[in-house]
Amino acid sequence: MKHKRLNRDGWGFQYYPYYQMRIDDESFHGLACLIRLTDGEENYWATPKAGRIQVTGTGMTWLELIPDNTNRVITIKYFPDGTHDKERIHYPISMNEKYQPSIWYVDIIEGMEYDEYGIAVYIDKYLDVIFTPEGDVKIDDRDELDAAFASGELSKEQYDSALMEVETVLKDLCSDIQETDKWCANIRQIVEDRIAAGEPIKMCREVLALRGSNG
């Protein structure tokens, strides 16, 4: 299983303020991370209901959530604040005018740890759940999960727990997407308030290297 850092260094962004914080609120207990995309090309995926889905691009914000007692990383990829793609002709009225999601991407994970910089790292267990405000819902990479089980990389218990987590995600997040939108927007506001109050950028190696190269 691959280990992936929540600052998403593998996406090739040049500079992106990354915040990582513990939240304990009546609406959410767990780890919350936020990335502001300050550069980069616009990239899109295709979906049946929503059409072209923007996943990267200057001005977007990614909110990543790992709720306690779950085996998932929820990533909400938001349009630049107060906007959404006008091509999305079936885009519903968002629960928050400022925070309008393009897509949700949920990684099923084995667990979480921290690297030498204190950056959260999750252990990816192949399966993903992808859904949109328009109602697209897709379970992705089942073939990779099956192959990992067949090769002996995953035990029967690990394999079954991944499938069970997907079912829980579908129930918790996809049965009422508008309610999920509202829940995520509330958490994002908590994160934004913490940042406005002085929450520091998390110093990952990419940011430290950039600052070093700039003197």
PDB file of C-alpha atoms in Angstrom, residues 50-126:
ATOM      1  CA  ALA A  50     -22.038  16.973 -14.079  1.00  0.00           C
ATOM      2  CA  GLY A  51     -19.976  16.843 -17.269  1.00  0.00           C
ATOM      3  CA  ARG A  52     -16.463  18.309 -17.055  1.00  0.00           C
ATOM      4  CA  ILE A  53     -15.314  18.507 -13.449  1.00  0.00           C
ATOM      5  CA  GLN A  54     -12.539  20.901 -12.508  1.00  0.00           C
ATOM      6  CA  VAL A  55     -10.092  19.387 -10.015  1.00  0.00           C
ATOM      7  CA  THR A  56      -7.132  21.796 -10.124  1.00  0.00           C
ATOM      8  CA  GLY A  57      -6.521  25.405 -11.086  1.00  0.00           C
ATOM      9  CA  THR A  58      -5.467  28.732  -9.618  1.00  0.00           C
ATOM     10  CA  GLY A  59      -7.841  29.922  -6.929  1.00  0.00           C
ATOM     11  CA  MET A  60      -9.256  26.533  -6.008  1.00  0.00           C
ATOM     12  CA  THR A  61      -9.128  25.307  -2.412  1.00  0.00           C
ATOM     13  CA  TRP A  62      -8.899  21.700  -1.282  1.00  0.00           C
ATOM     14  CA  LEU A  63     -10.226  20.791   2.155  1.00  0.00           C
ATOM     15  CA  GLU A  64      -9.152  17.379   3.463  1.00  0.00           C
ATOM     16  CA  LEU A  65     -10.833  15.722   6.420  1.00  0.00           C
ATOM     17  CA  ILE A  66      -9.995  12.585   8.387  1.00  0.00           C
ATOM     18  CA  PRO A  67     -12.816  12.096  10.894  1.00  0.00           C
ATOM     19  CA  ASP A  68     -11.954  10.179  14.063  1.00  0.00           C
ATOM     20  CA  ASN A  69     -12.804   6.474  14.112  1.00  0.00           C
ATOM     21  CA  THR A  70     -13.020   6.187  10.325  1.00  0.00           C
ATOM     22  CA  ASN A  71     -10.783   4.821   7.596  1.00  0.00           C
ATOM     23  CA  ARG A  72     -11.238   7.579   5.041  1.00  0.00           C
ATOM     24  CA  VAL A  73      -9.764  10.836   3.762  1.00  0.00           C
ATOM     25  CA  ILE A  74     -12.466  13.165   2.445  1.00  0.00           C
ATOM     26  CA  THR A  75     -11.162  15.739  -0.039  1.00  0.00           C
ATOM     27  CA  ILE A  76     -13.515  18.526  -1.123  1.00  0.00           C
ATOM     28  CA  LYS A  77     -12.213  20.384  -4.163  1.00  0.00           C
ATOM     29  CA  TYR A  78     -13.765  23.844  -4.055  1.00  0.00           C
ATOM     30  CA  PHE A  79     -14.051  26.372  -6.856  1.00  0.00           C
ATOM     31  CA  PRO A  80     -12.544  29.819  -6.222  1.00  0.00           C
ATOM     32  CA  ASP A  81     -14.617  31.415  -3.462  1.00  0.00           C
ATOM     33  CA  GLY A  82     -18.064  32.548  -4.491  1.00  0.00           C
ATOM     34  CA  THR A  83     -17.995  30.921  -7.926  1.00  0.00           C
ATOM     35  CA  HIS A  84     -18.672  27.735  -9.831  1.00  0.00           C
ATOM     36  CA  ASP A  85     -18.106  26.671 -13.422  1.00  0.00           C
ATOM     37  CA  LYS A  86     -20.909  28.060 -15.579  1.00  0.00           C
ATOM     38  CA  GLU A  87     -20.629  24.977 -17.786  1.00  0.00           C
ATOM     39  CA  ARG A  88     -22.162  23.058 -14.901  1.00  0.00           C
ATOM     40  CA  ILE A  89     -25.724  23.773 -16.056  1.00  0.00           C
ATOM     41  CA  HIS A  90     -27.221  21.321 -13.560  1.00  0.00           C
ATOM     42  CA  TYR A  91     -25.168  22.614 -10.633  1.00  0.00           C
ATOM     43  CA  PRO A  92     -27.508  22.868  -7.617  1.00  0.00           C
ATOM     44  CA  ILE A  93     -27.803  25.817  -5.283  1.00  0.00           C
ATOM     45  CA  SER A  94     -24.916  25.408  -2.896  1.00  0.00           C
ATOM     46  CA  MET A  95     -25.555  25.311   0.837  1.00  0.00           C
ATOM     47  CA  ASN A  96     -22.968  28.094   1.190  1.00  0.00           C
ATOM     48  CA  GLU A  97     -22.601  30.776  -1.494  1.00  0.00           C
ATOM     49  CA  LYS A  98     -18.912  31.265  -0.735  1.00  0.00           C
ATOM     50  CA  TYR A  99     -17.812  27.631  -0.561  1.00  0.00           C
ATOM     51  CA  GLN A 100     -19.026  25.819  -3.683  1.00  0.00           C
ATOM     52  CA  PRO A 101     -17.617  22.317  -4.234  1.00  0.00           C
ATOM     53  CA  SER A 102     -16.624  20.980  -7.631  1.00  0.00           C
ATOM     54  CA  ILE A 103     -16.214  17.374  -6.496  1.00  0.00           C
ATOM     55  CA  TRP A 104     -15.664  15.135  -3.480  1.00  0.00           C
ATOM     56  CA  TYR A 105     -12.973  12.460  -3.537  1.00  0.00           C
ATOM     57  CA  VAL A 106     -12.847   9.966  -0.675  1.00  0.00           C
ATOM     58  CA  ASP A 107      -9.795   7.739  -0.232  1.00  0.00           C
ATOM     59  CA  ILE A 108     -10.273   4.534   1.735  1.00  0.00           C
ATOM     60  CA  ILE A 109      -7.268   4.146   4.011  1.00  0.00           C
ATOM     61  CA  GLU A 110      -5.571   1.634   6.284  1.00  0.00           C
ATOM     62  CA  GLY A 111      -4.376   4.230   8.760  1.00  0.00           C
ATOM     63  CA  MET A 112      -2.438   7.443   9.232  1.00  0.00           C
ATOM     64  CA  GLU A 113       1.006   8.487  10.456  1.00  0.00           C
ATOM     65  CA  TYR A 114       3.259  11.571  10.328  1.00  0.00           C
ATOM     66  CA  ASP A 115       6.489  12.238   8.455  1.00  0.00           C
ATOM     67  CA  GLU A 116       9.603  13.947   9.816  1.00  0.00           C
ATOM     68  CA  TYR A 117       8.071  17.374   9.164  1.00  0.00           C
ATOM     69  CA  GLY A 118       4.866  16.552  10.998  1.00  0.00           C
ATOM     70  CA  ILE A 119       2.889  16.263   7.747  1.00  0.00           C
ATOM     71  CA  ALA A 120       0.033  13.775   7.962  1.00  0.00           C
ATOM     72  CA  VAL A 121       0.538  10.696   5.796  1.00  0.00           C
ATOM     73  CA  TYR A 122      -2.225   8.224   5.031  1.00  0.00           C
ATOM     74  CA  ILE A 123      -1.871   4.608   3.953  1.00  0.00           C
ATOM     75  CA  ASP A 124      -3.944   4.271   0.811  1.00  0.00           C
ATOM     76  CA  LYS A 125      -6.074   1.123   0.526  1.00  0.00           C
ATOM     77  CA  TYR A 126      -6.886   1.518  -3.177  1.00  0.00           C
TER      78      TYR A 126
END
